[in-house]
Short mmCIF file of N, CA and C in Angstrom, two decimals:
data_model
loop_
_atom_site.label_atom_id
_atom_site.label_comp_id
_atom_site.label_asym_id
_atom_site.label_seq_id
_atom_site.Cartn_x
_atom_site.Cartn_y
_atom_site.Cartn_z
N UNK A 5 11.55 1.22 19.21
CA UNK A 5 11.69 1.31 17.77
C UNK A 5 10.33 1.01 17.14
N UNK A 6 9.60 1.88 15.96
CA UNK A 6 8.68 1.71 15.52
C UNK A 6 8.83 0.62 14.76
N UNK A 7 7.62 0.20 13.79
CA UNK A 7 7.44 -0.66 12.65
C UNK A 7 8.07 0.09 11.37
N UNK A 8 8.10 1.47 11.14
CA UNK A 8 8.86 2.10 10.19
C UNK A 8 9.97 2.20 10.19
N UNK A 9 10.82 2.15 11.34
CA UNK A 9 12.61 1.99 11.68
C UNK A 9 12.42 0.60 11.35
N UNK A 10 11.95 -0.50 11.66
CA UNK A 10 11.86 -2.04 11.27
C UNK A 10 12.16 -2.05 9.89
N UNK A 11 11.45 -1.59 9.14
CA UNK A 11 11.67 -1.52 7.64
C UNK A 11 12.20 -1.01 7.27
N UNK A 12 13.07 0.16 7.75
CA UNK A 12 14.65 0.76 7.57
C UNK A 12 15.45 -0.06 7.34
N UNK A 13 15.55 -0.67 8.21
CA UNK A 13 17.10 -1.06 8.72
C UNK A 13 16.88 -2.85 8.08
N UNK A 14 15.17 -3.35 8.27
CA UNK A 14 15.32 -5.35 8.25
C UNK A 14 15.43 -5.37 6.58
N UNK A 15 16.13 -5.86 6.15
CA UNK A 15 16.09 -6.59 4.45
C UNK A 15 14.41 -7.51 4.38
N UNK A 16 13.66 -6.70 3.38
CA UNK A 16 12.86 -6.95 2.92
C UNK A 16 12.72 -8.18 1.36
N UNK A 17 11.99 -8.96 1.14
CA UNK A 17 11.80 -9.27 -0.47
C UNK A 17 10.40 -9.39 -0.70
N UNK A 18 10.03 -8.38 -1.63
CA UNK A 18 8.83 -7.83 -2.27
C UNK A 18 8.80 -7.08 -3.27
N UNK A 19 7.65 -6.22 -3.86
CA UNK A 19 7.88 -5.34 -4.63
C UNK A 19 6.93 -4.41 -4.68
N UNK A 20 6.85 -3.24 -5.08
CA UNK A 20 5.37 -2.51 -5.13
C UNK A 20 5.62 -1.94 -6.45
N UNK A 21 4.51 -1.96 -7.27
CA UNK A 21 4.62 -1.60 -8.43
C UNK A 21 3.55 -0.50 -8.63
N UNK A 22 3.14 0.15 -9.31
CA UNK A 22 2.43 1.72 -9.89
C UNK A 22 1.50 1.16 -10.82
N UNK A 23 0.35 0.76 -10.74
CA UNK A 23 -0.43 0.21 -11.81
C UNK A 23 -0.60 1.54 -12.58
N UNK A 24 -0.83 1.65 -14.21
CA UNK A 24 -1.17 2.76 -14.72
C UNK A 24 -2.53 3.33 -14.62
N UNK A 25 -2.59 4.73 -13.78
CA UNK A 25 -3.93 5.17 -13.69
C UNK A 25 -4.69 4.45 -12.50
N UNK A 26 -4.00 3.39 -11.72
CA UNK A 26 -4.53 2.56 -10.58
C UNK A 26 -3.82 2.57 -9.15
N UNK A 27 -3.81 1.12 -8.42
CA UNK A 27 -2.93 1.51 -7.15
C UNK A 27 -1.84 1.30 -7.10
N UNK A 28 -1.08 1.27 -6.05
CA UNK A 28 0.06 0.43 -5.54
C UNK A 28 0.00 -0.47 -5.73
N UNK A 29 0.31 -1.88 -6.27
CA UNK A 29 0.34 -3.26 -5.85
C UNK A 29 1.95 -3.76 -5.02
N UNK A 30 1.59 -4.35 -3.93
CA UNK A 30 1.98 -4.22 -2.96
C UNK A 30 2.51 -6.02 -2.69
N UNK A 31 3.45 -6.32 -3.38
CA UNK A 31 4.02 -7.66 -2.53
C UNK A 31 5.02 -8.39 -1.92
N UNK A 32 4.66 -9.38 -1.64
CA UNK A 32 5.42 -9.74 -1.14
C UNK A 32 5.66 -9.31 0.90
N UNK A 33 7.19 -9.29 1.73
CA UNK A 33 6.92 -9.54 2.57
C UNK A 33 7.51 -7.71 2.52
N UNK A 34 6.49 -6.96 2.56
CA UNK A 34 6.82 -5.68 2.18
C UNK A 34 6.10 -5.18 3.33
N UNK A 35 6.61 -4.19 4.53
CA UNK A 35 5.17 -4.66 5.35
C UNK A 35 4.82 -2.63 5.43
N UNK A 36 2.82 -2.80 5.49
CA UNK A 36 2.87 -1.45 5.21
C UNK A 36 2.00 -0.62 6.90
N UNK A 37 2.59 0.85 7.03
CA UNK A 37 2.22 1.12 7.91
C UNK A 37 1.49 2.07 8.09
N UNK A 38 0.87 2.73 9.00
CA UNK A 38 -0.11 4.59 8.61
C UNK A 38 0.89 5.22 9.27
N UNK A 39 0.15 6.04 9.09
CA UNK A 39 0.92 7.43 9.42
C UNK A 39 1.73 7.82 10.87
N UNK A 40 1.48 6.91 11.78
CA UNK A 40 1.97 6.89 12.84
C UNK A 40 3.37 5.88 13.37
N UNK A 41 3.25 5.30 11.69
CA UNK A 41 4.34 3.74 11.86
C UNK A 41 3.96 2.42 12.66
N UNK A 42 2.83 2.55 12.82
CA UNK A 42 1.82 1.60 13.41
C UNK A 42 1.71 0.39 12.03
N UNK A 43 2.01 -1.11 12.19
CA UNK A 43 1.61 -2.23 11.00
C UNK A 43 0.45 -2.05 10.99
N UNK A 44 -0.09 -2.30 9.80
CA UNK A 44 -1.50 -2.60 9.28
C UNK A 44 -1.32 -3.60 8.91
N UNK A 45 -2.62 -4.64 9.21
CA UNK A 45 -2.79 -6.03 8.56
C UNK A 45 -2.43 -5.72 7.50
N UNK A 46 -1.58 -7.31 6.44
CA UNK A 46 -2.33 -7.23 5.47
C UNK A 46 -2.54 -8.77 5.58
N UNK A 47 -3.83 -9.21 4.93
CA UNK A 47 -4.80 -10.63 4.88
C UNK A 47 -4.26 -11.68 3.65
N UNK A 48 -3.18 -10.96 2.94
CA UNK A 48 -2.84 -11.19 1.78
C UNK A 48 -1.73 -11.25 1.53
N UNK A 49 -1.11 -11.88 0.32
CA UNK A 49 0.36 -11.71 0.03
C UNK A 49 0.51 -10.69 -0.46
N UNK A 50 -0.24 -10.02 -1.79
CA UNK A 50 -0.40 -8.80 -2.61
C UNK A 50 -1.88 -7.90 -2.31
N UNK A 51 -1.68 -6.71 -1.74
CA UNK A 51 -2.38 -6.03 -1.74
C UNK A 51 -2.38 -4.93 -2.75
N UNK A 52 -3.42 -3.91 -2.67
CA UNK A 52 -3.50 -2.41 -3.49
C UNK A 52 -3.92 -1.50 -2.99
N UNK A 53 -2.62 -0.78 -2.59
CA UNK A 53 -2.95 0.59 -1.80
C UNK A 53 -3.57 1.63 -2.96
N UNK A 54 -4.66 2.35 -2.36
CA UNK A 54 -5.19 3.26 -2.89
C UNK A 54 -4.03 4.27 -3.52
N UNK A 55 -4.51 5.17 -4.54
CA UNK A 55 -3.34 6.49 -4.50
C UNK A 55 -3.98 7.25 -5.21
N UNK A 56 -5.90 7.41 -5.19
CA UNK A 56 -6.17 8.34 -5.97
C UNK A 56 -6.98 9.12 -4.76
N UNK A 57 -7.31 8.42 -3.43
CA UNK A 57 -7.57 9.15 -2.41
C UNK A 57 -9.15 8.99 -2.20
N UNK A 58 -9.80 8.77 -3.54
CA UNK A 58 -11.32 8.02 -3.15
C UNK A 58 -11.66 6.86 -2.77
N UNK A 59 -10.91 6.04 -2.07
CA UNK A 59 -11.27 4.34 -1.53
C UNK A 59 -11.94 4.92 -0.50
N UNK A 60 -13.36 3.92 -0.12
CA UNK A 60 -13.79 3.90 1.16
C UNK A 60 -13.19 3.05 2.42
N UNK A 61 -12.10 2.17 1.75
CA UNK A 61 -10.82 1.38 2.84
C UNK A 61 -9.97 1.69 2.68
N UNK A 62 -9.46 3.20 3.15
CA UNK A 62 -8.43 3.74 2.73
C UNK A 62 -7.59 2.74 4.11
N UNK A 63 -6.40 2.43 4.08
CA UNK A 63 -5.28 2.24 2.34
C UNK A 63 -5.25 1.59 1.28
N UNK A 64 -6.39 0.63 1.65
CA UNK A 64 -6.28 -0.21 0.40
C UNK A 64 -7.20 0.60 -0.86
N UNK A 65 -7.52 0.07 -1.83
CA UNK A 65 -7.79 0.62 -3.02
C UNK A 65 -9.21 -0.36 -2.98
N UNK A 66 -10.39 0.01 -3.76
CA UNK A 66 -11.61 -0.43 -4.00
C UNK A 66 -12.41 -0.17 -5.45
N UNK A 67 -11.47 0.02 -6.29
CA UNK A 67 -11.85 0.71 -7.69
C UNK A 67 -12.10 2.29 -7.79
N UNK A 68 -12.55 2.75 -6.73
CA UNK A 68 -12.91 4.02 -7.11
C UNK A 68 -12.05 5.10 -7.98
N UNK A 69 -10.68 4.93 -8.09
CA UNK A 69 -10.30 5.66 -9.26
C UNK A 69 -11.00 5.43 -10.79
N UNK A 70 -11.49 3.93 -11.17
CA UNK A 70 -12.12 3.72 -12.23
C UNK A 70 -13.23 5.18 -12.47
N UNK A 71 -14.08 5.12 -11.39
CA UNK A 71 -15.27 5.92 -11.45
C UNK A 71 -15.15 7.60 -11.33
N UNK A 72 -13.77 7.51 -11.01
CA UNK A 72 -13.44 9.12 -10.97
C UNK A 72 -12.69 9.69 -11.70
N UNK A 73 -12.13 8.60 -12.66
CA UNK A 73 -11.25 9.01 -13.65
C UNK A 73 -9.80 8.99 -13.43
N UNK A 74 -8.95 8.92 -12.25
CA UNK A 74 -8.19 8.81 -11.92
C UNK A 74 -7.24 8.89 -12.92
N UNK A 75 -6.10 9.51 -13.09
CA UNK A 75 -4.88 9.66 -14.19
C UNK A 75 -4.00 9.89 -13.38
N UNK A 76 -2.57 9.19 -13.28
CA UNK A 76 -1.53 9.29 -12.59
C UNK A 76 -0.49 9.97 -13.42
N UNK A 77 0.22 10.97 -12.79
CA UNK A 77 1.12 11.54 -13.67
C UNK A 77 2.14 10.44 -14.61
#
């Protein structure tokens, strides 16, 4: 069983919220994975996943939507 069936099925408490025009904010015991369902650290309680696709740490977020203008539907 992957880390993505884990988070199917285990009761989580966290939240991820849609900053406007920014990232994911990501907390709590929410746990996040790539594309393969593989865990990724996180170092933190609340992280910010990227979602405008210009971070140089993709998944996390590094401002670069600021500088690109980024607008979320």
């Amino acid at each position: 069983m992957s880390a993505a069936d884990d988070h199917r099925t285990a009761p989580v408490r966290g939240s991820i919220v849609a900053c406007p025009d920014g990232p994911l904010l990501v907390r709590g015991d929410v746990p996040v994975v790539d594309d393969r369902g593989e865990p990724v650290a996180k170092h933190r309680a609340t992280v910010a996943l990227c979602r405008c696709g210009a971070s140089a740490i993709k998944p996390w977020c590094d401002g670069s939507h600021k500088a690109i203008g980024f607008e979320a539907p």
